[in-house]
Amino acid sequence: MSTADLLALLPLLVLSVGALLLMLQIAFIRNVQFSSALTLLIFALAALSCGPATDYAPRLVTPLLIADKLALLFTALFCLAGFVTTVLSMDYMQRRGDQPEEYYLLLILSSLGACVLAYAEHLGSLILGMELLSVALYALIAYPDKSILPLEAASKYLVLSGAASATLLFGFALLYAITGSLGFSDLGTQLATQPSGNIMLLVAMALILAGLGFKLSLVPFHMWTPDVYQGAPSPVTGFLASVAKAAIFLLFLRLFIDAKLYRYNMLLNCLALVAILSMLVGNVLALQQDNIKRMLSYSSIAHMGYLLIILVVCGSSNNRALAIEAASYYLIAYTATTLAAFGLLSLISAQQQQRENVLLDDVSGLFWQQPLLAGLMLIALLSLAGIPLTAGFVAKFYIFSAAISGYHWGLIAALILGSAIGIYYYLRVIFYMSKRNSPSYTLASTASGWHISSLSTALMIIILLLGTAPQPLMAYLRSIL
């Protein structure tokens, strides 16, 4: 491997070496503050290293990984999301009585798995990145040992995610039996020679769609989502809802484009049906929730449905570039917004033994107690609802424009209806926060610390900038696609 190849993989190398250093530190010097500080440094260096790596992009590093500017952009995004999650976890873990150094190691490993998925150009690297991401998440979800909810959530996620991974692997095995190839581009070349009615090919696509549908919480593979989101520690839930989902969808998009899966009309019709079901079912079920984490979990199902519109639009070569640009912008906006929403939930506790059950009444009066944190939640919810001047509005407008360009009227109708339903339950949380009665929650004592205030302000600025001045990011996305 040449020096240029190593430099193109610099962010992955920084995360890998950082994980080893953190492991050694934990083995010899157990100190939570030092572990958290080292984790922040590793994530910052990995994000900064994406800059020098772009000088060597695009570059195929072995048949497994491709270091293009899109992969580096999302690698930087995932590292920054890991940085934010670490800051939120410092306060969350401080309220625990144990030594959570390994928690930060698992967070780095999970982020490394997400970054490998961003680079993946081969089914081998796909499985490697996905399992590295998932296995670390199993432990992260179950990490708090003083509550039964995290253990229950991790058990459900472990069993169902394992079944989904096995389904996905079986689908890949059938693809390999048909084509004899594992690289994304090679798959596209070999599939072009196969008849579209090949039964084995149809079964393989169904298995792959089911496996990825579980990872993305798409209907009808979504039933695990509310229980896992509710039971997991709030910082981990934010990481799972943003980084894990974005990495899987980015991988799905790359596989879909490079392997030219858009040529199969039956697959496009299935994706359209799943998208419509996810948008409607996710929003309708979110409407019935009083638990904010469960509400956001169903909301995430709907947002993944919005993103599936992109894959359907990719069926037309004239709209493919716009669709990929829209997906990239949406993933960036959604990641920032989701981290902001779950950031506040990380600081809220109803009771010590049931602190993950954050109900609407628990945020009642928050505006009058912690206006900065309430403002962060306000902007995040408005962005998720797609209200103008926020990142979510521009992201949804991108999706809407892509769907209009492809004349997908059914998908557009579902998008509009789902978004209209979503506005109600997002605004309901804002209504409760604006009440003047005393809140029933217990806010962490460090919630007013400078690092939380700085992080809240930065996330608010990012969401508002993406909504009011999106042109620089749009121009950059066009230049790298």
Short mmCIF file of C-alpha atoms in Angstrom, two decimals:
data_model
loop_
_atom_site.label_atom_id
_atom_site.label_comp_id
_atom_site.label_asym_id
_atom_site.label_seq_id
_atom_site.Cartn_x
_atom_site.Cartn_y
_atom_site.Cartn_z
CA MET A 1 0.00 0.00 0.00
CA SER A 2 1.43 3.36 -1.05
CA THR A 3 1.80 6.49 1.06
CA ALA A 4 -1.02 8.10 -0.91
CA ASP A 5 -3.30 5.20 0.00
CA LEU A 6 -2.48 5.58 3.68
CA LEU A 7 -3.13 9.31 3.56
CA ALA A 8 -6.48 8.70 1.85
CA LEU A 9 -7.38 6.41 4.77
CA LEU A 10 -6.03 8.83 7.38
CA PRO A 11 -9.32 9.32 9.29
CA LEU A 12 -9.77 5.55 9.66
CA LEU A 13 -6.17 5.18 10.82
CA VAL A 14 -6.58 7.98 13.38
CA LEU A 15 -9.68 6.31 14.84
CA SER A 16 -8.00 2.88 14.87
CA VAL A 17 -4.82 4.11 16.54
CA GLY A 18 -6.90 6.22 18.91
CA ALA A 19 -8.90 3.16 19.95
CA LEU A 20 -5.67 1.30 20.71
CA LEU A 21 -4.32 4.21 22.76
CA LEU A 22 -7.56 4.48 24.71
CA MET A 23 -7.49 0.74 25.35
CA LEU A 24 -3.96 0.97 26.74
CA GLN A 25 -4.89 3.96 28.88
CA ILE A 26 -7.83 2.05 30.36
CA ALA A 27 -5.60 -0.96 31.05
CA PHE A 28 -2.95 1.01 32.92
CA ILE A 29 -4.62 4.21 34.18
CA ARG A 30 -8.31 4.07 35.01
CA ASN A 31 -9.48 7.67 34.97
CA VAL A 32 -12.84 8.73 33.55
CA GLN A 33 -11.88 12.35 32.94
CA PHE A 34 -8.72 11.37 31.11
CA SER A 35 -10.62 8.83 29.00
CA SER A 36 -13.27 11.34 27.98
CA ALA A 37 -10.66 14.00 27.16
CA LEU A 38 -8.67 11.52 25.07
CA THR A 39 -11.85 10.48 23.24
CA LEU A 40 -12.64 14.09 22.39
CA LEU A 41 -9.10 14.56 21.09
CA ILE A 42 -9.32 11.43 18.93
CA PHE A 43 -12.61 12.49 17.36
CA ALA A 44 -11.31 16.02 16.72
CA LEU A 45 -8.11 14.74 15.07
CA ALA A 46 -10.05 12.24 12.96
CA ALA A 47 -12.42 14.96 11.73
CA LEU A 48 -9.53 17.33 10.97
CA SER A 49 -7.62 14.59 9.12
CA CYS A 50 -10.41 14.44 6.52
CA GLY A 51 -9.03 17.73 5.12
CA PRO A 52 -5.58 16.43 4.07
CA ALA A 53 -7.17 13.17 2.89
CA THR A 54 -9.30 15.01 0.31
CA ASP A 55 -6.10 15.87 -1.62
CA TYR A 56 -5.86 12.17 -2.54
CA ALA A 57 -9.55 11.64 -3.38
CA PRO A 58 -11.06 9.94 -5.27
CA ARG A 59 -8.89 6.89 -4.78
CA LEU A 60 -9.69 3.18 -4.71
CA VAL A 61 -7.68 1.72 -1.83
CA THR A 62 -7.69 -2.03 -2.43
CA PRO A 63 -10.94 -3.41 -3.88
CA LEU A 64 -12.60 -2.90 -0.49
CA LEU A 65 -12.55 0.86 0.12
CA ILE A 66 -13.01 3.98 -1.96
CA ALA A 67 -11.76 7.28 -0.56
CA ASP A 68 -13.82 9.85 -2.43
CA LYS A 69 -14.91 13.28 -1.21
CA LEU A 70 -18.39 12.06 -0.33
CA ALA A 71 -16.94 9.37 1.95
CA LEU A 72 -14.62 11.91 3.59
CA LEU A 73 -17.46 14.40 4.09
CA PHE A 74 -19.53 11.86 5.96
CA THR A 75 -16.53 10.54 7.85
CA ALA A 76 -15.98 14.05 9.17
CA LEU A 77 -19.70 14.27 10.01
CA PHE A 78 -19.63 10.97 11.92
CA CYS A 79 -16.52 12.03 13.86
CA LEU A 80 -18.12 15.34 14.82
CA ALA A 81 -21.26 13.47 15.87
CA GLY A 82 -19.08 11.21 18.00
CA PHE A 83 -17.52 14.32 19.54
CA VAL A 84 -20.97 15.70 20.41
CA THR A 85 -22.09 12.35 21.82
CA THR A 86 -18.97 12.22 24.01
CA VAL A 87 -19.68 15.68 25.46
CA LEU A 88 -23.25 14.67 26.25
CA SER A 89 -22.10 11.35 27.72
CA MET A 90 -19.70 13.06 30.13
CA ASP A 91 -22.61 14.56 32.05
CA TYR A 92 -24.77 11.49 31.68
CA MET A 93 -22.09 9.15 32.97
CA GLN A 94 -21.07 11.51 35.77
CA ARG A 95 -24.38 10.72 37.45
CA ARG A 96 -23.41 7.04 37.60
CA GLY A 97 -21.38 5.47 40.38
CA ASP A 98 -19.17 3.18 38.29
CA GLN A 99 -16.11 3.62 36.06
CA PRO A 100 -17.36 4.03 32.46
CA GLU A 101 -14.01 4.27 30.63
CA GLU A 102 -14.91 1.37 28.31
CA TYR A 103 -18.01 3.28 27.23
CA TYR A 104 -15.82 5.76 25.35
CA LEU A 105 -13.83 2.96 23.72
CA LEU A 106 -17.04 1.41 22.43
CA LEU A 107 -18.14 4.80 21.12
CA ILE A 108 -14.92 5.17 19.10
CA LEU A 109 -15.24 1.64 17.70
CA SER A 110 -18.84 2.22 16.71
CA SER A 111 -17.86 5.46 14.96
CA LEU A 112 -15.04 3.62 13.18
CA GLY A 113 -17.59 1.13 11.88
CA ALA A 114 -19.76 3.97 10.56
CA CYS A 115 -16.74 5.52 8.81
CA VAL A 116 -15.82 2.16 7.23
CA LEU A 117 -19.37 2.03 5.83
CA ALA A 118 -18.85 5.48 4.31
CA TYR A 119 -15.74 4.16 2.53
CA ALA A 120 -17.21 0.76 1.59
CA GLU A 121 -17.06 -0.30 -2.08
CA HIS A 122 -17.24 -4.06 -1.54
CA LEU A 123 -19.55 -6.47 0.25
CA GLY A 124 -16.63 -7.53 2.44
CA SER A 125 -16.00 -4.02 3.79
CA LEU A 126 -19.77 -3.55 4.05
CA ILE A 127 -20.10 -6.49 6.44
CA LEU A 128 -16.96 -5.49 8.34
CA GLY A 129 -18.17 -1.93 8.91
CA MET A 130 -21.74 -2.92 9.69
CA GLU A 131 -20.76 -5.51 12.29
CA LEU A 132 -18.18 -3.22 13.90
CA LEU A 133 -20.89 -0.57 14.19
CA SER A 134 -23.57 -2.98 15.45
CA VAL A 135 -21.54 -5.04 17.93
CA ALA A 136 -20.25 -1.91 19.66
CA LEU A 137 -23.83 -0.59 19.79
CA TYR A 138 -25.04 -3.77 21.53
CA ALA A 139 -22.72 -3.03 24.44
CA LEU A 140 -23.35 0.73 24.39
CA ILE A 141 -27.11 0.23 24.65
CA ALA A 142 -26.72 -2.16 27.62
CA TYR A 143 -23.95 -0.19 29.33
CA PRO A 144 -25.90 1.20 32.32
CA ASP A 145 -26.10 -1.77 34.70
CA LYS A 146 -28.39 -0.16 37.28
CA SER A 147 -31.55 -0.22 35.22
CA ILE A 148 -33.43 -3.02 33.52
CA LEU A 149 -34.48 -0.93 30.49
CA PRO A 150 -31.04 -0.76 28.82
CA LEU A 151 -30.51 -4.51 29.22
CA GLU A 152 -33.92 -5.24 27.73
CA ALA A 153 -33.28 -2.84 24.84
CA ALA A 154 -29.86 -4.36 24.11
CA SER A 155 -31.26 -7.90 24.22
CA LYS A 156 -33.96 -7.04 21.68
CA TYR A 157 -31.52 -5.23 19.44
CA LEU A 158 -28.95 -8.05 19.66
CA VAL A 159 -31.37 -10.80 18.69
CA LEU A 160 -33.21 -8.92 15.97
CA SER A 161 -30.11 -7.24 14.55
CA GLY A 162 -28.36 -10.62 14.44
CA ALA A 163 -31.30 -12.06 12.51
CA ALA A 164 -31.23 -9.07 10.13
CA SER A 165 -27.47 -9.49 9.57
CA ALA A 166 -27.95 -13.19 8.82
CA THR A 167 -30.72 -12.33 6.35
CA LEU A 168 -28.47 -9.76 4.71
CA LEU A 169 -25.57 -12.21 4.48
CA PHE A 170 -27.76 -14.85 2.89
CA GLY A 171 -28.89 -12.31 0.30
CA PHE A 172 -25.26 -11.41 -0.44
CA ALA A 173 -24.40 -15.10 -0.72
CA LEU A 174 -27.10 -15.55 -3.37
CA LEU A 175 -25.81 -12.48 -5.21
CA TYR A 176 -22.32 -13.94 -5.20
CA ALA A 177 -23.67 -17.26 -6.46
CA ILE A 178 -25.34 -15.45 -9.35
CA THR A 179 -22.57 -13.03 -10.31
CA GLY A 180 -19.32 -14.36 -8.82
CA SER A 181 -18.51 -10.79 -7.72
CA LEU A 182 -18.48 -8.90 -4.41
CA GLY A 183 -17.46 -5.40 -5.52
CA PHE A 184 -20.32 -2.94 -5.99
CA SER A 185 -19.34 -1.92 -9.54
CA ASP A 186 -18.55 -5.51 -10.53
CA LEU A 187 -21.97 -6.54 -9.29
CA GLY A 188 -23.55 -3.96 -11.58
CA THR A 189 -21.59 -5.29 -14.57
CA GLN A 190 -22.49 -8.91 -13.88
CA LEU A 191 -26.13 -8.23 -13.06
CA ALA A 192 -26.55 -6.60 -16.47
CA THR A 193 -26.12 -10.05 -18.03
CA GLN A 194 -28.80 -11.66 -15.84
CA PRO A 195 -32.48 -11.85 -16.84
CA SER A 196 -34.64 -9.65 -14.64
CA GLY A 197 -36.96 -12.58 -13.91
CA ASN A 198 -34.22 -14.70 -12.31
CA ILE A 199 -35.87 -16.24 -9.24
CA MET A 200 -32.63 -16.42 -7.27
CA LEU A 201 -31.96 -12.75 -8.02
CA LEU A 202 -35.44 -11.75 -6.82
CA VAL A 203 -34.97 -13.71 -3.59
CA ALA A 204 -31.54 -12.12 -3.05
CA MET A 205 -32.98 -8.62 -3.49
CA ALA A 206 -35.85 -9.38 -1.10
CA LEU A 207 -33.42 -10.62 1.57
CA ILE A 208 -31.12 -7.61 1.15
CA LEU A 209 -34.06 -5.20 1.32
CA ALA A 210 -35.31 -6.91 4.48
CA GLY A 211 -31.88 -6.80 6.15
CA LEU A 212 -31.24 -3.16 5.32
CA GLY A 213 -34.87 -2.33 6.11
CA PHE A 214 -34.32 -3.55 9.66
CA LYS A 215 -31.14 -1.52 10.06
CA LEU A 216 -33.00 1.59 8.84
CA SER A 217 -36.20 0.89 10.86
CA LEU A 218 -38.38 0.81 7.78
CA VAL A 219 -41.93 -0.51 7.91
CA PRO A 220 -42.61 -3.45 8.31
CA PHE A 221 -39.20 -4.06 9.95
CA HIS A 222 -39.60 -1.30 12.53
CA MET A 223 -41.08 -2.92 15.64
CA TRP A 224 -37.77 -2.97 17.55
CA THR A 225 -37.22 0.76 17.25
CA PRO A 226 -39.37 2.30 20.04
CA ASP A 227 -38.31 -0.22 22.68
CA VAL A 228 -34.60 0.10 21.87
CA TYR A 229 -34.74 3.89 21.66
CA GLN A 230 -36.59 4.11 24.96
CA GLY A 231 -34.31 1.75 26.87
CA ALA A 232 -30.93 2.88 25.55
CA PRO A 233 -29.02 5.70 27.29
CA SER A 234 -30.12 8.96 25.70
CA PRO A 235 -26.68 9.87 24.25
CA VAL A 236 -26.49 6.40 22.68
CA THR A 237 -30.03 6.74 21.34
CA GLY A 238 -29.03 9.99 19.63
CA PHE A 239 -25.96 8.29 18.16
CA LEU A 240 -28.02 5.31 16.99
CA ALA A 241 -30.71 7.51 15.46
CA SER A 242 -28.25 9.77 13.63
CA VAL A 243 -24.85 8.23 12.87
CA ALA A 244 -25.91 4.58 12.58
CA LYS A 245 -28.90 5.41 10.35
CA ALA A 246 -26.93 7.86 8.19
CA ALA A 247 -24.06 5.38 7.68
CA ILE A 248 -26.41 2.55 6.67
CA PHE A 249 -28.38 4.74 4.27
CA LEU A 250 -25.23 6.16 2.70
CA LEU A 251 -24.04 2.60 2.15
CA PHE A 252 -27.41 1.60 0.70
CA LEU A 253 -27.28 4.58 -1.67
CA ARG A 254 -23.76 3.73 -2.84
CA LEU A 255 -24.67 0.07 -3.41
CA PHE A 256 -27.86 1.09 -5.19
CA ILE A 257 -26.02 3.44 -7.57
CA ASP A 258 -22.78 1.53 -8.16
CA ALA A 259 -24.46 -1.84 -8.65
CA LYS A 260 -27.10 -0.17 -10.86
CA LEU A 261 -29.97 -1.68 -8.89
CA TYR A 262 -32.21 1.15 -10.10
CA ARG A 263 -32.67 -0.77 -13.38
CA TYR A 264 -35.14 -3.14 -11.67
CA ASN A 265 -38.65 -1.69 -11.71
CA MET A 266 -39.93 -4.28 -9.26
CA LEU A 267 -37.34 -3.16 -6.71
CA LEU A 268 -38.26 0.49 -7.27
CA ASN A 269 -41.94 -0.31 -6.75
CA CYS A 270 -41.15 -2.18 -3.52
CA LEU A 271 -39.07 0.74 -2.27
CA ALA A 272 -41.89 3.17 -3.11
CA LEU A 273 -44.39 1.05 -1.17
CA VAL A 274 -42.06 0.75 1.85
CA ALA A 275 -41.43 4.51 1.72
CA ILE A 276 -45.16 5.33 1.76
CA LEU A 277 -45.83 2.89 4.61
CA SER A 278 -42.88 4.22 6.63
CA MET A 279 -43.93 7.85 6.20
CA LEU A 280 -47.54 7.23 7.19
CA VAL A 281 -47.17 4.53 9.84
CA GLY A 282 -44.23 6.28 11.51
CA ASN A 283 -46.04 9.59 11.83
CA VAL A 284 -49.39 8.10 12.88
CA LEU A 285 -47.77 6.01 15.64
CA ALA A 286 -45.68 8.98 16.81
CA LEU A 287 -48.92 10.92 17.16
CA GLN A 288 -50.07 8.56 19.92
CA GLN A 289 -46.96 8.75 22.12
CA ASP A 290 -46.56 10.57 25.43
CA ASN A 291 -42.99 9.30 25.88
CA ILE A 292 -40.74 11.70 23.97
CA LYS A 293 -38.09 9.10 23.14
CA ARG A 294 -40.71 6.75 21.69
CA MET A 295 -42.19 9.66 19.76
CA LEU A 296 -38.80 10.46 18.25
CA SER A 297 -38.25 6.78 17.46
CA TYR A 298 -41.42 6.62 15.37
CA SER A 299 -40.48 9.97 13.87
CA SER A 300 -37.15 8.47 12.74
CA ILE A 301 -39.08 5.74 10.91
CA ALA A 302 -40.93 8.43 8.97
CA HIS A 303 -37.69 10.28 8.17
CA MET A 304 -36.14 7.12 6.75
CA GLY A 305 -39.26 6.82 4.62
CA TYR A 306 -38.65 10.34 3.30
CA LEU A 307 -35.12 9.32 2.37
CA LEU A 308 -36.30 6.24 0.48
CA ILE A 309 -37.91 8.62 -2.02
CA ILE A 310 -34.35 9.37 -3.15
CA LEU A 311 -33.74 5.76 -4.19
CA VAL A 312 -36.95 5.69 -6.20
CA VAL A 313 -36.02 8.96 -7.93
CA CYS A 314 -32.64 7.45 -8.86
CA GLY A 315 -34.52 5.22 -11.32
CA SER A 316 -34.34 8.12 -13.79
CA SER A 317 -30.86 9.04 -15.01
CA ASN A 318 -31.93 12.68 -15.52
CA ASN A 319 -32.71 13.12 -11.82
CA ARG A 320 -29.98 10.96 -10.29
CA ALA A 321 -27.52 13.76 -9.52
CA LEU A 322 -30.20 15.86 -7.83
CA ALA A 323 -31.36 12.84 -5.85
CA ILE A 324 -27.87 12.07 -4.50
CA GLU A 325 -27.35 15.73 -3.61
CA ALA A 326 -30.71 15.81 -1.82
CA ALA A 327 -29.87 12.63 0.14
CA SER A 328 -26.49 14.02 1.23
CA TYR A 329 -27.99 17.31 2.41
CA TYR A 330 -30.83 15.54 4.21
CA LEU A 331 -28.49 13.18 6.07
CA ILE A 332 -26.32 16.09 7.26
CA ALA A 333 -29.33 18.13 8.40
CA TYR A 334 -31.00 15.12 10.03
CA THR A 335 -27.85 14.15 11.92
CA ALA A 336 -27.39 17.64 13.39
CA THR A 337 -31.07 17.94 14.29
CA THR A 338 -31.33 14.49 15.89
CA LEU A 339 -28.23 15.06 18.01
CA ALA A 340 -29.72 18.33 19.21
CA ALA A 341 -33.04 16.72 20.16
CA PHE A 342 -31.50 13.81 22.04
CA GLY A 343 -28.91 16.12 23.60
CA LEU A 344 -31.59 17.70 25.75
CA LEU A 345 -33.11 14.34 26.64
CA SER A 346 -29.68 13.26 27.89
CA LEU A 347 -29.93 15.94 30.58
CA ILE A 348 -33.44 15.15 31.73
CA SER A 349 -34.31 12.55 34.35
CA ALA A 350 -37.73 11.63 35.67
CA GLN A 351 -36.56 9.15 38.32
CA GLN A 352 -33.18 7.53 38.83
CA GLN A 353 -34.50 4.04 38.23
CA GLN A 354 -36.60 5.09 35.24
CA ARG A 355 -34.63 7.98 33.88
CA GLU A 356 -35.08 6.95 30.24
CA ASN A 357 -38.87 7.47 30.47
CA VAL A 358 -38.96 11.14 29.51
CA LEU A 359 -42.64 12.02 29.24
CA LEU A 360 -44.30 15.20 27.98
CA ASP A 361 -45.03 16.26 31.57
CA ASP A 362 -41.31 15.98 32.36
CA VAL A 363 -40.50 18.91 30.04
CA SER A 364 -43.43 21.02 31.20
CA GLY A 365 -42.19 24.53 32.00
CA LEU A 366 -38.71 23.94 30.60
CA PHE A 367 -38.67 27.34 28.86
CA TRP A 368 -38.85 29.05 32.24
CA GLN A 369 -36.19 26.87 33.88
CA GLN A 370 -33.51 26.41 31.18
CA PRO A 371 -34.24 28.77 28.26
CA LEU A 372 -31.06 27.88 26.33
CA LEU A 373 -31.70 24.14 26.42
CA ALA A 374 -35.38 24.68 25.68
CA GLY A 375 -34.39 26.84 22.72
CA LEU A 376 -32.21 24.00 21.45
CA MET A 377 -35.12 21.59 21.69
CA LEU A 378 -37.42 24.12 20.04
CA ILE A 379 -35.16 24.57 17.03
CA ALA A 380 -34.56 20.81 16.75
CA LEU A 381 -38.29 20.05 16.78
CA LEU A 382 -39.06 22.81 14.26
CA SER A 383 -36.33 21.41 12.02
CA LEU A 384 -37.71 17.87 12.29
CA ALA A 385 -41.13 19.26 11.40
CA GLY A 386 -39.69 21.02 8.35
CA ILE A 387 -40.55 24.58 9.41
CA PRO A 388 -38.89 27.34 7.28
CA LEU A 389 -35.56 28.88 8.36
CA THR A 390 -34.37 25.53 9.75
CA ALA A 391 -32.21 22.80 8.23
CA GLY A 392 -35.17 20.41 8.08
CA PHE A 393 -37.14 22.71 5.79
CA VAL A 394 -34.38 22.90 3.17
CA ALA A 395 -33.77 19.14 3.46
CA LYS A 396 -37.45 18.32 2.91
CA PHE A 397 -37.65 20.83 0.08
CA TYR A 398 -34.73 19.01 -1.55
CA ILE A 399 -36.60 15.70 -1.27
CA PHE A 400 -39.79 17.32 -2.58
CA SER A 401 -37.94 18.81 -5.58
CA ALA A 402 -36.36 15.44 -6.40
CA ALA A 403 -39.75 13.71 -6.24
CA ILE A 404 -41.38 16.42 -8.38
CA SER A 405 -38.66 16.07 -11.01
CA GLY A 406 -39.45 12.36 -11.27
CA TYR A 407 -43.25 12.83 -11.26
CA HIS A 408 -43.71 10.54 -8.25
CA TRP A 409 -47.08 11.92 -7.18
CA GLY A 410 -47.95 9.13 -4.77
CA LEU A 411 -44.73 9.62 -2.87
CA ILE A 412 -45.26 13.38 -2.84
CA ALA A 413 -48.76 12.96 -1.39
CA ALA A 414 -47.44 10.66 1.35
CA LEU A 415 -44.61 13.12 2.09
CA ILE A 416 -47.03 16.04 2.46
CA LEU A 417 -49.52 14.07 4.56
CA GLY A 418 -46.83 12.61 6.80
CA SER A 419 -45.22 16.02 7.32
CA ALA A 420 -48.60 17.55 8.19
CA ILE A 421 -49.19 14.89 10.86
CA GLY A 422 -45.65 15.39 12.17
CA ILE A 423 -46.18 19.09 12.76
CA TYR A 424 -48.84 18.33 15.36
CA TYR A 425 -46.83 16.06 17.65
CA TYR A 426 -43.69 18.20 17.38
CA LEU A 427 -45.63 21.32 18.32
CA ARG A 428 -47.25 19.43 21.20
CA VAL A 429 -43.82 19.06 22.86
CA ILE A 430 -43.20 22.78 22.36
CA PHE A 431 -46.59 23.54 23.94
CA TYR A 432 -45.67 21.53 27.04
CA MET A 433 -42.27 23.24 27.30
CA SER A 434 -43.96 26.65 27.27
CA LYS A 435 -46.31 25.90 30.19
CA ARG A 436 -45.73 27.97 33.30
CA ASN A 437 -46.25 25.18 35.84
CA SER A 438 -43.26 23.66 37.61
CA PRO A 439 -41.57 20.84 35.70
CA SER A 440 -41.54 17.31 37.10
CA TYR A 441 -38.12 16.51 35.68
CA THR A 442 -34.77 16.57 37.40
CA LEU A 443 -32.15 18.35 35.34
CA ALA A 444 -28.53 17.32 35.69
CA SER A 445 -26.58 19.69 37.89
CA THR A 446 -24.03 20.22 35.14
CA ALA A 447 -26.65 21.24 32.58
CA SER A 448 -25.64 24.86 32.90
CA GLY A 449 -21.93 24.11 32.48
CA TRP A 450 -19.98 26.00 29.85
CA HIS A 451 -19.46 22.94 27.66
CA ILE A 452 -23.18 22.15 27.51
CA SER A 453 -24.03 25.80 26.85
CA SER A 454 -21.39 26.01 24.12
CA LEU A 455 -22.55 22.78 22.53
CA SER A 456 -26.20 23.85 22.61
CA THR A 457 -25.37 27.19 21.02
CA ALA A 458 -23.24 25.56 18.31
CA LEU A 459 -25.96 23.06 17.38
CA MET A 460 -28.58 25.82 17.21
CA ILE A 461 -26.33 27.91 14.95
CA ILE A 462 -25.64 24.95 12.66
CA ILE A 463 -29.33 24.08 12.27
CA LEU A 464 -30.28 27.71 11.59
CA LEU A 465 -27.38 28.27 9.18
CA LEU A 466 -28.29 25.16 7.19
CA GLY A 467 -31.82 26.54 6.99
CA THR A 468 -31.06 30.18 6.17
CA ALA A 469 -27.78 29.98 4.23
CA PRO A 470 -27.65 26.52 2.63
CA GLN A 471 -25.86 27.66 -0.56
CA PRO A 472 -22.26 26.89 0.52
CA LEU A 473 -23.09 23.30 1.44
CA MET A 474 -25.20 22.89 -1.69
CA ALA A 475 -22.36 24.16 -3.87
CA TYR A 476 -19.87 21.84 -2.18
CA LEU A 477 -22.14 18.83 -2.63
CA ARG A 478 -22.55 19.62 -6.33
CA SER A 479 -18.77 19.88 -6.72
CA ILE A 480 -18.06 16.45 -5.24
CA LEU A 481 -20.88 14.42 -6.82
#
